[in-house]
Amino acid sequence: MTNTVRQGIEECYMYVTTPIYYPNDKPHLGHAYTTILADVISRWFSLLGYNVYFLTGTDEHGLKLQREADKRGVSTKEFVDQMAGVFKEYWKVLGIGYSRFIRTTEQEHEEVVKYAVSRLWDRGYIYPGKYKGWYCTACEKFYGEGEYIIENNTPVCPTHRRYLEYIEEDTYFLRLSLFKDQVIKLLREGSIVYPKHFSDEVLSKIESEGLQDLSIARPKSRVSWGIELPFDSRYVIYVWIDALLNYLTGLGYPKDMNRVERYWKNSVQLIGKDILWFHTAIWFALLAMLDLPPPNKLLVHSYLTVKGQKMGKSLGNVVSIDDMIKRYGNPEVVRFIIARIANYDKDVEVSWDVYDSIYTGDLLNNYGNLVRRATTLTIKTLNGRATRDLDGEFANTIDELKERSINLYNSFEISGAIKHALDILHETNAYINRREPWRTSRPNQTIYTVLEAIRIASLLFYPIMPVTVGGILNSIGLDRVGQGLEQFRLGYVDEYSVRESPIPFKKLQ
Ligand SMILES: [Zn+2]
């Protein structure tokens, strides 16, 4: 994988997306989870020299927002304007380096949605019909039999645990059923969805229930806050169709199809597993109807749970981003903790104990302590200067761990990549203990090698904690982080000039 990355990096484009979030309240750790992972992936590939375009934003239409604004006594537009600002503020604090923050109420996006839906209408993929069913306003989703829970003889949303509403209305349907075989083929033969078991999950749902045509219009009498259906002004477009198309708006569809193609070819879309169906069955079919291929990768992560339940506003078990930043005094620590526990496959149970042990074990005692030790040693024994003299044997150990970390990063396995970077630091701490450079008269080789190991681990942490790592590298005389893999070579630096012994992480109170 490393070699493929190395070749032809100049023409490497990558498109990284998060879902656009419902701004009905300030973002919580669940939002931060997906967004931090996307940002780390985006920063990793930028570090390798890719031209990365990173899109995030807010999903600003639909009944839920309309109701939330009503509740607060402001217009929906005022409400979403304010909340989009809140999301941007949080992402700024958390160092999310998006290329564009898209809002579905932007005129450009509304035009793209109308264009795409008109095109689907012209091609006969949309037809009028009647819809009846149980509907969750929080999910903005109809629930079929077997999908909802029954409480007090009434259907209840399995996600929100609130009563469903029975709705019957005239609507328009999108002919998803026409694309059933094509979607099945993509899920079965492609390697789009990662981890693969999520692909199998969707496959078995389609195989047992088919791929039903989807109601894509909502009467304005019920939902007024949306994009008008271009061929029938009594309706607005279903919020999920509106939302999914944001990924195309983000690239300049349909005005700049060269750009769309260039980035879409290497698109990496991150989602939580709760919106898997929309991002596979519906999204793949929708793209096919518009003559576009599916995304290159759909990375699906599981939930952060508190006492076994998904973290979510409606469940009231949200750990706030603010509390975490306050506790560790550095927003980049929040990024590190989240990236460290990230798991695509399985839900991760979180608690302050888990967070604290990562902070103390990985950052304070391992990384921070090693940086402190090595810089102090360099200043004391070498007057702060170490020149190139690599201990080849130890360098091999570091090299192996580094390669593993890089390979995991390249396959989007962030937490695994971090683990190997931490192993580099563990090995280096042990190496110092073994070599006791303070006892020898010629400590340069050991210290130079230790500084190289710290530099490599720091580069591996760079996408996660760019400012903190930048400061650490600065203290050992390295002013800037370059691009490309060459800088990951052991022995790359001629000379270290250690200026100070930083304390990058402070003991918890
Ligand atoms: Zn629901």
PDB file of N, CA and C and ligand atoms in Angstrom, residues 64 135-141 143 156-164 314, ligand 1:
ATOM      1  N   LYS A  64     -38.508  18.487  11.714  1.00  0.00           N
ATOM      2  CA  LYS A  64     -37.925  18.530  13.057  1.00  0.00           C
ATOM      3  C   LYS A  64     -37.382  19.933  13.376  1.00  0.00           C
ATOM      4  N   TYR A 135     -44.839   6.933  11.045  1.00  0.00           N
ATOM      5  CA  TYR A 135     -43.794   7.902  10.737  1.00  0.00           C
ATOM      6  C   TYR A 135     -43.187   8.452  12.027  1.00  0.00           C
ATOM      7  N   CYS A 136     -41.840   8.520  12.067  1.00  0.00           N
ATOM      8  CA  CYS A 136     -41.171   9.164  13.208  1.00  0.00           C
ATOM      9  C   CYS A 136     -40.687  10.535  12.758  1.00  0.00           C
ATOM     10  N   THR A 137     -41.151  11.571  13.425  1.00  0.00           N
ATOM     11  CA  THR A 137     -40.763  12.921  13.010  1.00  0.00           C
ATOM     12  C   THR A 137     -39.318  13.221  13.366  1.00  0.00           C
ATOM     13  N   ALA A 138     -38.812  12.549  14.368  1.00  0.00           N
ATOM     14  CA  ALA A 138     -37.410  12.768  14.734  1.00  0.00           C
ATOM     15  C   ALA A 138     -36.492  12.159  13.681  1.00  0.00           C
ATOM     16  N   CYS A 139     -36.813  10.951  13.228  1.00  0.00           N
ATOM     17  CA  CYS A 139     -36.014  10.296  12.180  1.00  0.00           C
ATOM     18  C   CYS A 139     -36.380  10.853  10.799  1.00  0.00           C
ATOM     19  N   GLU A 140     -37.557  11.454  10.668  1.00  0.00           N
ATOM     20  CA  GLU A 140     -38.152  11.824   9.385  1.00  0.00           C
ATOM     21  C   GLU A 140     -38.205  10.594   8.501  1.00  0.00           C
ATOM     22  N   LYS A 141     -38.785   9.544   9.044  1.00  0.00           N
ATOM     23  CA  LYS A 141     -38.720   8.259   8.383  1.00  0.00           C
ATOM     24  C   LYS A 141     -39.976   7.453   8.693  1.00  0.00           C
ATOM     25  N   TYR A 143     -41.778   3.944   9.336  1.00  0.00           N
ATOM     26  CA  TYR A 143     -41.363   2.624   9.811  1.00  0.00           C
ATOM     27  C   TYR A 143     -42.355   1.560   9.366  1.00  0.00           C
ATOM     28  N   VAL A 156     -43.730   2.496  18.377  1.00  0.00           N
ATOM     29  CA  VAL A 156     -42.760   3.424  18.943  1.00  0.00           C
ATOM     30  C   VAL A 156     -41.483   3.359  18.108  1.00  0.00           C
ATOM     31  N   CYS A 157     -40.848   4.507  17.910  1.00  0.00           N
ATOM     32  CA  CYS A 157     -39.600   4.543  17.139  1.00  0.00           C
ATOM     33  C   CYS A 157     -38.496   3.803  17.904  1.00  0.00           C
ATOM     34  N   PRO A 158     -37.816   2.847  17.255  1.00  0.00           N
ATOM     35  CA  PRO A 158     -36.769   2.091  17.955  1.00  0.00           C
ATOM     36  C   PRO A 158     -35.562   2.948  18.332  1.00  0.00           C
ATOM     37  N   THR A 159     -35.321   4.022  17.598  1.00  0.00           N
ATOM     38  CA  THR A 159     -34.182   4.891  17.899  1.00  0.00           C
ATOM     39  C   THR A 159     -34.537   5.914  18.972  1.00  0.00           C
ATOM     40  N   HIS A 160     -35.699   6.543  18.796  1.00  0.00           N
ATOM     41  CA  HIS A 160     -36.043   7.663  19.674  1.00  0.00           C
ATOM     42  C   HIS A 160     -36.958   7.301  20.825  1.00  0.00           C
ATOM     43  N   ARG A 161     -37.529   6.087  20.781  1.00  0.00           N
ATOM     44  CA  ARG A 161     -38.426   5.657  21.853  1.00  0.00           C
ATOM     45  C   ARG A 161     -39.596   6.610  22.021  1.00  0.00           C
ATOM     46  N   ARG A 162     -40.077   7.160  20.918  1.00  0.00           N
ATOM     47  CA  ARG A 162     -41.254   8.007  21.024  1.00  0.00           C
ATOM     48  C   ARG A 162     -42.315   7.465  20.080  1.00  0.00           C
ATOM     49  N   TYR A 163     -43.593   7.858  20.328  1.00  0.00           N
ATOM     50  CA  TYR A 163     -44.690   7.320  19.539  1.00  0.00           C
ATOM     51  C   TYR A 163     -44.574   7.739  18.083  1.00  0.00           C
ATOM     52  N   LEU A 164     -44.923   6.809  17.197  1.00  0.00           N
ATOM     53  CA  LEU A 164     -44.950   7.114  15.767  1.00  0.00           C
ATOM     54  C   LEU A 164     -46.310   7.715  15.414  1.00  0.00           C
ATOM     55  N   SER A 314     -31.712  12.737  22.437  1.00  0.00           N
ATOM     56  CA  SER A 314     -33.035  12.345  22.905  1.00  0.00           C
ATOM     57  C   SER A 314     -32.954  11.353  24.065  1.00  0.00           C
TER      58      SER A 314
HETATM   59 ZN    ZN B   1     -37.066   8.062  15.386  1.00  0.00          ZN
END
